[in-house]
Coordinates of C-alpha atoms in Angstrom, one line a residue:
X1 CA -15.1 20.4 19.3
X2 CA -13.4 20.2 16.0
X3 CA -15.9 17.7 14.4
X4 CA -18.2 20.5 13.2
X5 CA -15.5 23.1 13.0
X6 CA -17.5 25.8 14.8
X7 CA -17.2 27.5 18.2
X8 CA -20.8 26.6 19.0
X9 CA -20.2 22.9 18.5
X10 CA -17.0 23.1 20.6
X11 CA -19.0 24.3 23.6
X12 CA -21.7 21.6 23.3
X13 CA -22.2 18.9 25.8
X14 CA -21.0 15.3 25.5
X15 CA -23.4 14.0 22.9
X16 CA -22.3 16.6 20.3
X17 CA -18.8 15.3 20.9
X18 CA -20.1 11.8 20.6
X19 CA -21.7 12.7 17.3
X20 CA -18.7 14.5 15.9
X21 CA -18.7 11.9 13.1
X22 CA -22.0 13.4 11.9
X23 CA -21.0 17.0 11.2
X24 CA -17.7 17.1 9.4
X25 CA -18.6 20.1 7.3
X26 CA -15.4 22.1 8.0
X27 CA -12.7 22.0 5.4
X28 CA -9.8 19.9 6.6
X29 CA -6.5 21.7 7.3
X30 CA -3.1 20.2 6.6
X31 CA -2.6 18.1 3.5
X32 CA -3.5 19.8 0.2
X33 CA -6.6 18.7 -1.6
X34 CA -4.5 17.0 -4.3
X35 CA -2.5 15.0 -1.7
X36 CA -5.7 14.0 0.1
X37 CA -7.2 12.7 -3.2
X38 CA -4.0 10.8 -3.9
X39 CA -4.1 9.1 -0.5
X40 CA -7.8 8.4 -0.8
X41 CA -7.2 6.7 -4.1
X42 CA -4.3 4.8 -2.7
X43 CA -6.6 3.3 0.0
X44 CA -9.3 2.6 -2.6
X45 CA -6.7 0.6 -4.6
X46 CA -5.8 -1.3 -1.4
X47 CA -9.4 -2.2 -0.7
X48 CA -10.1 -3.4 -4.2
X49 CA -6.8 -5.4 -4.4
X50 CA -7.9 -7.2 -1.3
X51 CA -11.6 -7.5 -2.3
X52 CA -11.1 -8.6 -5.9
X53 CA -8.6 -11.2 -4.9
X54 CA -11.0 -12.6 -2.4
X55 CA -13.8 -12.7 -5.0
X56 CA -11.6 -14.4 -7.5
X57 CA -9.8 -16.9 -5.3
X58 CA -11.9 -17.4 -2.2
X59 CA -15.6 -16.4 -2.6
X60 CA -18.0 -17.7 -1.4
X61 CA -15.8 -19.2 1.3
X62 CA -15.0 -17.1 4.4
X63 CA -11.5 -15.6 4.0
X64 CA -8.7 -15.3 1.5
X65 CA -5.3 -17.0 1.8
X66 CA -3.4 -14.4 -0.3
X67 CA 0.0 -16.2 -0.6
X68 CA -1.4 -19.4 -2.1
X69 CA -4.5 -17.7 -3.6
X70 CA -6.8 -20.1 -2.0
X71 CA -9.4 -19.9 0.8
X72 CA -10.2 -20.8 4.4
X73 CA -13.6 -21.4 5.9
X74 CA -12.6 -19.7 9.1
X75 CA -15.8 -18.6 10.8
X76 CA -15.6 -21.7 13.0
X77 CA -11.9 -21.1 13.7
X78 CA -12.3 -17.6 14.9
X79 CA -11.5 -17.5 18.6
X80 CA -10.8 -21.2 18.5
X81 CA -7.1 -21.3 19.3
X82 CA -6.9 -25.0 19.7
X83 CA -9.0 -25.6 16.6
X84 CA -11.4 -27.9 18.4
X85 CA -14.6 -29.4 17.2
X86 CA -14.2 -28.0 13.6
X87 CA -17.2 -28.8 11.3
X88 CA -16.7 -31.5 8.7
X89 CA -19.1 -30.2 6.0
X90 CA -19.0 -26.4 6.4
X91 CA -18.2 -24.6 3.2
X92 CA -18.2 -21.0 4.3
X93 CA -20.6 -18.2 4.7
X94 CA -19.1 -15.6 2.4
X95 CA -17.8 -13.9 5.5
X96 CA -15.5 -11.4 3.7
X97 CA -18.3 -10.4 1.4
X98 CA -20.6 -9.8 4.4
X99 CA -17.9 -7.7 6.1
X100 CA -17.2 -5.7 2.9
X101 CA -20.7 -4.5 2.2
X102 CA -20.6 -1.4 4.3
X103 CA -17.2 -0.5 3.1
X104 CA -18.4 -0.7 -0.5
X105 CA -21.0 1.9 0.4
X106 CA -18.4 4.1 2.1
X107 CA -16.4 4.0 -1.1
X108 CA -19.5 4.8 -3.2
X109 CA -19.7 1.6 -5.1
X110 CA -23.4 1.0 -5.0
X111 CA -23.3 -1.4 -8.0
X112 CA -21.1 -3.9 -6.3
X113 CA -23.0 -3.4 -3.0
X114 CA -26.2 -4.3 -4.8
X115 CA -24.6 -7.3 -6.4
X116 CA -23.3 -8.5 -3.0
X117 CA -26.7 -7.9 -1.3
X118 CA -28.6 -9.9 -3.9
X119 CA -26.2 -12.8 -3.9
X120 CA -26.4 -13.1 -0.1
X121 CA -30.2 -12.8 -0.3
X122 CA -30.4 -15.8 -2.6
X123 CA -27.6 -18.0 -1.2
X124 CA -26.7 -17.4 2.4
X125 CA -28.0 -19.8 5.0
X126 CA -27.3 -20.4 8.6
X127 CA -28.8 -23.9 8.8
X128 CA -25.4 -25.4 8.9
X129 CA -23.7 -27.8 11.3
X130 CA -21.0 -25.4 12.4
X131 CA -19.8 -24.4 15.9
X132 CA -19.0 -20.7 16.0
X133 CA -17.8 -18.2 18.5
X134 CA -20.8 -16.1 19.6
X135 CA -18.7 -12.9 19.9
X136 CA -17.0 -13.3 16.5
X137 CA -20.1 -14.3 14.6
X138 CA -22.1 -11.5 16.2
X139 CA -19.6 -8.7 15.4
X140 CA -18.8 -9.9 11.9
X141 CA -21.9 -11.6 10.5
X142 CA -24.9 -10.2 12.5
X143 CA -23.4 -6.7 12.6
X144 CA -22.5 -6.8 8.9
X145 CA -26.0 -7.9 7.9
X146 CA -27.8 -5.4 10.1
X147 CA -25.7 -2.5 8.9
X148 CA -26.0 -3.6 5.3
X149 CA -29.8 -3.8 5.6
X150 CA -29.9 -0.3 6.9
X151 CA -27.7 1.0 4.1
X152 CA -29.7 -1.0 1.5
X153 CA -32.8 0.9 2.6
X154 CA -31.1 4.3 2.9
X155 CA -32.1 6.9 0.3
X156 CA -28.4 7.4 -0.8
X157 CA -27.7 3.8 -1.5
X158 CA -31.2 2.4 -2.1
X159 CA -31.2 -0.6 -4.4
X160 CA -33.0 -0.7 -7.6
X161 CA -36.8 -0.6 -7.0
X162 CA -38.3 -3.9 -6.1
X163 CA -35.1 -5.9 -5.8
X164 CA -34.6 -5.6 -2.1
X165 CA -37.3 -6.8 0.2
X166 CA -35.5 -6.9 3.6
X167 CA -33.8 -10.2 2.8
X168 CA -30.7 -9.2 4.9
X169 CA -32.9 -8.4 7.8
X170 CA -34.6 -11.7 7.5
X171 CA -31.1 -13.4 7.6
X172 CA -30.1 -11.3 10.6
X173 CA -33.3 -12.3 12.4
X174 CA -32.7 -16.0 11.7
X175 CA -29.1 -15.7 12.9
X176 CA -30.2 -13.8 16.1
X177 CA -32.7 -16.5 16.9
X178 CA -29.9 -19.1 16.6
X179 CA -27.9 -17.1 19.1
X180 CA -30.7 -17.1 21.8
X181 CA -30.1 -20.7 23.2
X182 CA -26.6 -19.6 24.2
X183 CA -28.2 -17.3 26.8
X184 CA -30.1 -20.1 28.5
X185 CA -27.8 -20.4 31.5
X186 CA -28.5 -20.0 35.2
X187 CA -26.8 -16.6 35.2
X188 CA -28.1 -15.3 31.8
X189 CA -24.4 -15.0 30.7
X190 CA -24.2 -16.7 27.3
X191 CA -22.0 -19.6 26.3
X192 CA -19.1 -18.5 24.1
X193 CA -19.8 -21.1 21.5
X194 CA -23.0 -22.1 19.7
X195 CA -23.7 -24.5 17.0
X196 CA -25.8 -22.7 14.3
X197 CA -27.9 -25.8 13.6
X198 CA -28.1 -27.6 16.9
X199 CA -27.6 -24.9 19.6
X200 CA -25.3 -25.4 22.6
X201 CA -23.4 -28.7 22.2
X202 CA -23.1 -31.3 24.9
X203 CA -20.1 -30.8 27.2
X204 CA -19.7 -27.3 25.9
X205 CA -17.1 -25.1 27.7
X206 CA -18.6 -22.7 30.2
X207 CA -15.7 -20.3 30.1
X208 CA -16.1 -17.0 28.2
X209 CA -14.6 -13.6 28.1
X210 CA -16.0 -10.3 29.5
X211 CA -16.2 -8.9 25.9
X212 CA -18.0 -12.0 24.6
X213 CA -20.6 -12.4 27.3
X214 CA -22.0 -9.0 27.7
X215 CA -22.0 -5.6 26.1
X216 CA -18.8 -6.5 24.3
X217 CA -20.2 -6.6 20.8
X218 CA -23.6 -8.0 21.7
X219 CA -25.7 -5.1 22.9
X220 CA -25.3 -2.9 19.8
X221 CA -26.0 -5.5 17.2
X222 CA -28.8 -7.3 19.1
X223 CA -30.3 -4.1 20.3
X224 CA -30.4 -2.8 16.7
X225 CA -31.9 -6.1 15.6
X226 CA -34.7 -5.8 18.1
X227 CA -35.5 -2.3 17.0
X228 CA -35.5 -3.3 13.3
X229 CA -37.7 -6.4 13.8
X230 CA -39.8 -5.4 16.7
X231 CA -38.7 -8.5 18.5
X232 CA -37.5 -7.5 22.0
X233 CA -35.9 -10.9 22.8
X234 CA -32.5 -10.1 21.2
X235 CA -31.9 -6.9 23.2
X236 CA -33.4 -8.4 26.4
X237 CA -31.0 -11.3 26.3
X238 CA -28.0 -9.1 25.8
X239 CA -29.1 -6.6 28.4
X240 CA -29.7 -9.3 31.0
X241 CA -26.2 -10.6 30.4
X242 CA -24.8 -7.1 30.7
X243 CA -26.6 -6.4 33.9
X244 CA -25.4 -9.7 35.4
X245 CA -21.8 -8.9 34.4
X246 CA -22.0 -5.5 35.9
X247 CA -23.3 -6.9 39.2
X248 CA -20.1 -9.1 39.3
X249 CA -17.7 -6.1 39.3
X250 CA -15.4 -5.6 42.2
X251 CA -15.8 -2.8 44.8
X252 CA -13.2 -0.9 42.7
X253 CA -15.6 -1.0 39.7
X254 CA -13.3 -3.3 37.8
X255 CA -14.0 -6.5 36.0
X256 CA -11.9 -9.5 35.2
X257 CA -11.2 -11.0 31.8
X258 CA -12.7 -14.5 31.8
X259 CA -15.5 -16.1 33.8
X260 CA -17.8 -19.2 34.1
X261 CA -21.2 -18.6 32.6
X262 CA -22.9 -21.3 34.7
X263 CA -21.5 -20.5 38.2
X264 CA -20.9 -16.8 37.6
X265 CA -17.4 -17.1 39.1
X266 CA -14.4 -15.2 37.8
X267 CA -11.6 -17.3 36.3
X268 CA -9.1 -14.6 35.4
X269 CA -9.0 -11.6 37.7
X270 CA -6.4 -9.6 35.8
X271 CA -7.8 -7.1 33.4
X272 CA -7.0 -4.1 31.3
X273 CA -8.3 -2.3 28.3
X274 CA -7.1 -4.9 25.8
X275 CA -8.1 -8.4 24.6
X276 CA -11.0 -10.0 26.5
X277 CA -12.5 -6.8 27.9
X278 CA -11.9 -4.1 25.3
X279 CA -15.4 -4.2 23.7
X280 CA -17.0 -4.0 27.1
X281 CA -15.9 -0.4 27.5
X282 CA -16.4 0.4 23.9
X283 CA -20.0 -0.8 23.7
X284 CA -21.1 0.8 27.0
X285 CA -20.5 4.3 25.6
X286 CA -21.7 3.4 22.1
X287 CA -24.9 1.8 23.4
X288 CA -25.6 5.0 25.4
X289 CA -25.2 7.0 22.2
X290 CA -27.3 4.7 20.1
X291 CA -30.1 3.9 22.5
X292 CA -30.1 6.8 24.9
X293 CA -30.4 4.7 28.0
X294 CA -28.8 6.4 31.0
X295 CA -28.1 2.9 32.5
X296 CA -25.3 2.5 29.9
X297 CA -23.9 5.9 30.7
X298 CA -23.8 5.1 34.5
X299 CA -21.9 1.9 33.9
X300 CA -19.5 3.5 31.5
X301 CA -18.9 6.5 33.8
X302 CA -17.9 4.3 36.8
X303 CA -15.8 2.0 34.5
X304 CA -14.0 4.8 32.9
X305 CA -13.0 6.4 36.1
X306 CA -11.8 3.1 37.5
X307 CA -9.7 2.5 34.4
X308 CA -8.1 5.9 34.7
X309 CA -7.4 5.3 38.4
X310 CA -6.1 1.8 38.4
X311 CA -4.8 1.0 34.9
X312 CA -3.3 4.3 33.7
X313 CA 0.4 5.0 34.0
X314 CA 1.3 8.1 32.1
X315 CA 0.2 7.5 28.4
X316 CA 0.1 3.7 28.9
X317 CA -2.5 1.4 30.4
X318 CA -1.2 -1.6 32.2
X319 CA -3.3 -4.5 33.5
X320 CA -4.3 -4.9 37.2
X321 CA -6.1 -7.3 39.5
X322 CA -9.8 -6.4 39.6
X323 CA -9.9 -7.1 43.4
X324 CA -7.0 -4.9 44.5
X325 CA -6.1 -2.6 41.7
X326 CA -2.5 -3.8 41.9
X327 CA -0.6 -3.9 38.6
X328 CA -0.2 -7.4 37.1
X329 CA 1.1 -7.1 33.6
X330 CA 2.9 -4.2 32.0
X331 CA 2.4 -4.7 28.4
X332 CA 1.0 -3.1 25.2
X333 CA -1.3 -5.2 23.1
X334 CA -2.4 -4.1 19.7
X335 CA -6.1 -4.3 20.6
X336 CA -5.5 -1.5 23.2
X337 CA -4.9 0.9 20.3
X338 CA -8.7 1.4 20.1
X339 CA -8.7 3.2 23.4
X340 CA -7.7 6.7 22.1
X341 CA -10.6 6.5 19.7
X342 CA -13.0 5.7 22.6
X343 CA -11.5 8.7 24.6
X344 CA -12.4 11.0 21.7
X345 CA -16.0 9.9 22.1
X346 CA -15.8 11.0 25.8
X347 CA -14.0 14.2 24.8
X348 CA -10.8 13.4 26.6
X349 CA -8.7 14.6 23.7
X350 CA -5.4 15.3 25.6
X351 CA -5.3 11.8 27.1
X352 CA -6.2 10.3 23.7
X353 CA -3.5 12.1 21.9
X354 CA -0.9 11.1 24.5
X355 CA -1.7 7.4 24.2
X356 CA -2.0 7.5 20.4
X357 CA 1.5 8.9 20.0
X358 CA 2.9 6.1 22.1
X359 CA 1.2 3.5 19.9
X360 CA 2.4 5.2 16.8
X361 CA 5.9 5.3 18.2
X362 CA 5.8 1.5 18.5
X363 CA 4.4 1.2 15.0
X364 CA 7.1 3.4 13.6
X365 CA 9.7 1.4 15.4
X366 CA 8.8 -2.0 14.0
X367 CA 7.0 -0.9 10.7
X368 CA 3.7 -2.3 12.0
X369 CA 2.1 -2.8 15.4
X370 CA 3.2 -6.0 17.1
X371 CA 0.5 -8.0 18.9
X372 CA 2.2 -7.7 22.3
X373 CA 5.0 -5.5 23.6
X374 CA 6.4 -5.8 27.1
X375 CA 6.6 -2.3 28.5
X376 CA 8.5 -3.3 31.6
X377 CA 11.3 -4.9 29.6
X378 CA 11.1 -2.7 26.5
X379 CA 10.9 -5.7 24.2
X380 CA 8.6 -7.8 22.1
X381 CA 6.7 -10.7 23.6
X382 CA 8.7 -13.8 22.6
X383 CA 5.8 -15.6 21.0
X384 CA 3.4 -12.9 20.0
X385 CA 5.3 -10.9 17.4
X386 CA 2.7 -11.0 14.7
X387 CA 0.5 -8.3 13.1
X388 CA -2.7 -9.6 11.5
X389 CA -3.6 -6.4 9.7
X390 CA -5.4 -5.0 12.7
X391 CA -7.3 -1.7 12.3
X392 CA -7.2 -0.2 15.8
X393 CA -4.5 2.3 15.3
X394 CA -6.0 3.5 12.0
X395 CA -9.4 3.8 13.8
X396 CA -8.0 6.0 16.6
X397 CA -6.1 8.0 14.1
X398 CA -9.3 8.7 12.2
X399 CA -11.2 9.7 15.4
X400 CA -8.3 12.0 16.5
X401 CA -8.2 13.8 13.2
X402 CA -11.9 14.4 13.2
X403 CA -11.7 15.8 16.7
X404 CA -8.7 18.0 16.2
X405 CA -8.2 18.6 12.5
X406 CA -4.5 18.3 13.2
X407 CA -2.8 17.4 9.9
X408 CA -0.3 15.3 11.8
X409 CA -2.8 12.5 12.0
X410 CA -3.1 12.5 8.3
X411 CA 0.7 12.0 8.2
X412 CA 0.2 9.1 10.6
X413 CA -2.4 7.6 8.2
X414 CA 0.0 8.0 5.3
X415 CA 2.7 6.1 7.3
X416 CA 0.3 3.3 8.0
X417 CA -0.8 3.1 4.4
X418 CA 2.8 3.0 3.1
X419 CA 3.7 0.3 5.7
X420 CA 0.8 -1.9 4.7
X421 CA 1.6 -1.6 1.0
X422 CA 5.3 -2.1 1.6
X423 CA 5.3 -5.0 4.0
X424 CA 1.9 -6.8 3.6
X425 CA 0.8 -6.4 0.0
X426 CA 1.3 -9.4 -2.2
X427 CA 0.1 -10.4 -5.6
X428 CA -2.9 -12.3 -4.1
X429 CA -4.1 -9.6 -1.6
X430 CA -2.7 -8.5 1.7
X431 CA -1.0 -11.0 4.1
X432 CA -0.7 -10.9 7.8
X433 CA 2.7 -10.5 9.3
X434 CA 3.9 -13.6 11.3
X435 CA 7.0 -11.9 12.8
X436 CA 7.5 -8.2 12.9
X437 CA 11.2 -8.6 13.4
X438 CA 11.7 -10.4 10.1
X439 CA 8.5 -9.3 8.3
X440 CA 7.8 -13.0 7.5
X441 CA 4.3 -13.2 6.2
X442 CA 1.4 -15.5 7.1
X443 CA -1.1 -16.8 4.5
X444 CA -4.2 -15.1 5.9
X445 CA -6.2 -12.0 4.9
X446 CA -8.6 -11.3 7.7
X447 CA -12.1 -10.0 6.8
X448 CA -11.7 -7.1 9.2
X449 CA -9.0 -5.7 6.9
X450 CA -11.8 -4.8 4.5
X451 CA -14.5 -3.9 7.1
X452 CA -12.3 -1.8 9.3
X453 CA -8.6 -1.1 8.3
X454 CA -9.3 0.1 4.8
X455 CA -12.6 1.8 5.8
X456 CA -11.0 4.0 8.6
X457 CA -8.0 4.9 6.4
X458 CA -10.3 5.9 3.6
X459 CA -12.5 8.0 5.9
X460 CA -9.4 9.7 7.2
X461 CA -8.9 11.3 3.7
X462 CA -12.5 11.4 2.5
X463 CA -15.3 11.6 5.1
X464 CA -18.0 12.4 2.6
X465 CA -19.9 9.3 3.6
X466 CA -20.5 10.9 7.0
X467 CA -21.8 14.2 5.7
X468 CA -25.1 15.1 7.3
X469 CA -25.2 11.6 9.0
X470 CA -25.0 10.4 12.6
X471 CA -23.4 7.0 12.9
X472 CA -22.0 4.8 15.6
X473 CA -19.4 2.3 14.2
X474 CA -19.5 -1.1 15.8
X475 CA -16.4 -2.8 17.0
X476 CA -16.1 -4.4 13.6
X477 CA -16.5 -1.0 11.8
X478 CA -20.1 -1.4 10.6
X479 CA -22.0 1.9 10.7
X480 CA -25.3 2.0 12.6
X481 CA -27.4 5.2 12.3
X482 CA -28.3 7.2 15.4
X483 CA -32.1 7.6 15.3
X484 CA -34.3 9.4 17.8
X485 CA -36.9 6.6 17.4
X486 CA -34.3 4.1 18.8
X487 CA -33.9 6.0 22.0
X488 CA -35.8 4.6 24.9
X489 CA -36.3 8.0 26.3
X490 CA -34.8 11.5 25.9
X491 CA -31.4 11.3 27.6
X492 CA -31.1 13.5 30.7
X493 CA -28.0 15.0 29.0
X494 CA -30.3 16.8 26.5
X495 CA -31.8 18.9 29.3
X496 CA -30.2 22.4 28.8
X497 CA -29.9 22.9 32.6
X498 CA -27.3 20.1 32.5
X499 CA -24.8 22.4 30.9
X500 CA -25.8 25.9 31.6
X501 CA -23.8 25.7 34.8
X502 CA -20.7 25.4 32.7
X503 CA -21.4 28.9 31.4
X504 CA -22.2 30.4 34.7
X505 CA -19.2 32.6 35.6
X506 CA -20.3 32.9 39.2
X507 CA -20.4 29.2 40.0
X508 CA -17.3 27.1 40.5
X509 CA -17.5 23.6 38.9
X510 CA -17.4 20.9 41.5
X511 CA -18.1 18.0 39.1
X512 CA -15.9 16.3 36.6
X513 CA -16.5 16.7 32.9
X514 CA -17.5 13.0 32.7
X515 CA -20.2 13.5 35.4
X516 CA -21.5 16.7 33.7
X517 CA -21.3 15.1 30.2
X518 CA -19.4 18.0 28.7
X519 CA -16.2 18.3 26.8
X520 CA -13.2 18.6 29.1
X521 CA -11.1 20.4 26.6
X522 CA -13.3 23.4 26.5
X523 CA -14.9 23.5 30.0
X524 CA -13.9 26.1 32.6
X525 CA -15.5 26.8 35.8
X526 CA -16.0 29.9 38.0
X527 CA -14.8 33.4 37.6
X528 CA -11.2 32.3 37.8
X529 CA -11.5 29.9 34.9
X530 CA -10.3 26.7 36.4
X531 CA -9.9 24.5 33.4
X532 CA -11.0 20.9 33.4
X533 CA -8.0 19.1 31.9
X534 CA -9.4 15.5 31.6
X535 CA -12.7 13.7 31.8
X536 CA -12.3 12.8 35.5
X537 CA -10.6 16.0 36.6
X538 CA -12.3 18.2 39.2
X539 CA -10.3 21.4 39.9
X540 CA -9.5 22.5 43.4
X541 CA -11.9 25.1 44.6
X542 CA -9.2 27.8 44.6
X543 CA -6.8 28.6 41.8
X544 CA -3.9 28.9 44.2
X545 CA -4.7 25.4 45.6
X546 CA -5.0 26.6 49.1
X547 CA -7.5 24.9 51.3
X548 CA -8.9 24.5 54.8
X549 CA -10.7 21.2 54.4
X550 CA -10.5 18.2 52.0
X551 CA -13.8 19.3 50.5
X552 CA -12.0 22.2 48.9
X553 CA -9.7 19.8 47.0
X554 CA -10.6 18.2 43.7
X555 CA -9.8 15.1 41.7
X556 CA -6.3 14.8 40.1
X557 CA -6.5 15.1 36.3
X558 CA -4.0 12.3 35.6
X559 CA -4.5 9.6 38.2
X560 CA -8.2 10.3 38.9
X561 CA -7.4 10.1 42.6
X562 CA -8.9 12.4 45.3
X563 CA -6.7 15.3 46.4
X564 CA -6.6 16.1 50.1
X565 CA -5.7 19.2 52.1
X566 CA -2.3 19.1 53.8
X567 CA -1.5 20.4 57.3
X568 CA 0.1 23.4 55.5
X569 CA -3.2 24.2 53.8
X570 CA -2.5 23.1 50.2
X571 CA -4.3 20.5 48.0
X572 CA -2.3 17.6 46.7
X573 CA -1.9 13.8 46.5
X574 CA -0.4 13.8 50.0
X575 CA -2.0 10.5 51.0
X576 CA -1.1 8.1 48.2
X577 CA -2.8 4.8 48.6
X578 CA -1.9 2.4 45.8

């Protein structure tokens, strides 16, 4: 596929698609080099406008309030919609600095990266009486520290000799140990909230989200921490939770959104690919890439097919009841915009492009991407009209450009950059949008604006950071290197026999691309070249779609439903069972 720009790479099996970020050696088509440099520098200025204002007006507190040029110690507020049990003496953990470290390396500023690493080494502590959201603290702080430690010991960005002695890894280990009491439940599913000093608080809520309790942004960071420290407890806790969650899926291979960690009962049965469950799908496929455990692939495979079958409606993905597959809510949420990027990792480029264009249409319509848009009414959600500088559309745009080299995605990136500068840039940084209909601003610059939004936009126009490197980006945009030593065993997908059948002109393909772990965009089967059009698609046995039995019919490329043989002898979706 287009990541390496060669025909050989385009015929490779899934992992080469998954590692497309590692081999961007081909010259980019589309925008001229001068324009690319101009856009890259425009993003660089955006990052430093946000970063420098934070360092001047908010550091070492958590996040910047750009309108008033003050700060907020928001780590304990993240995910805390009712602002309950806020700490009295918490003065911040330099959250935005932690989140910015990997971006500084991507931008090539090793001097500021070193300064930030050394400050955190000398000053950051987690021995504070603060109740934090496990999900948020993991993806932002633990992930930021683990990634920065790896970058600090990398030969390209290695700090001055003798200055760095694994201090960030020590901080990450300390934080990970403070997470472990959250997993001490009858089910192994962790509490959503943990006090960094005292552990799980008395009368703590037992409700959590699917993303927060399992592979959603726990398995990557905690798995990486186990490999770096040699302490297996971190991955073991996250993996136990993931396995428990997977055992709670419905017969349709669907999960709900919220559950009780003590009883293991579902609280909210409606689910989709957005808030509350998005990271579950993202981290299954990324954990497979990073750790090479086929168990992750098997879970993802089943989940992805279920999503395509029960959530997909054309280019959109609605929500459905995990028990019945019946549609519940027809809405676009801004967090769903990550999905096309995930589909690129699977190699499902056509589906990714289709959904991405719909998200960009909504962005273009409002100037930014609203938090929630009601598809069935064609209108904004009455109370969720905000845009908090989210990165998901920029992230998917970056992945799609790397997979296709289509210059249109650079034009999308330019539109996003211009919108952010026009609507959200203020003298004191970048402000969130409170209402996309009026463009009224909110006094908050989220740390992920620096760790993700600016990073993905920069990489869209300059991917030199990725040259010769294999990385998986966490859900917070922190890069983790793909290392053979981290793989528990050689993945079965490496076995050449797994994909030689794709090249056998005398054998018709009777498995989907997802099952074979190959790229659907370039896979054909049999002497009549039946093209696999999507990750779940299985072509009919005969090109003219004639059949004598159901076994000669495949899987529909759009709905992922089984096609059957009609009385007239043609394959189709004749028996539609919703």
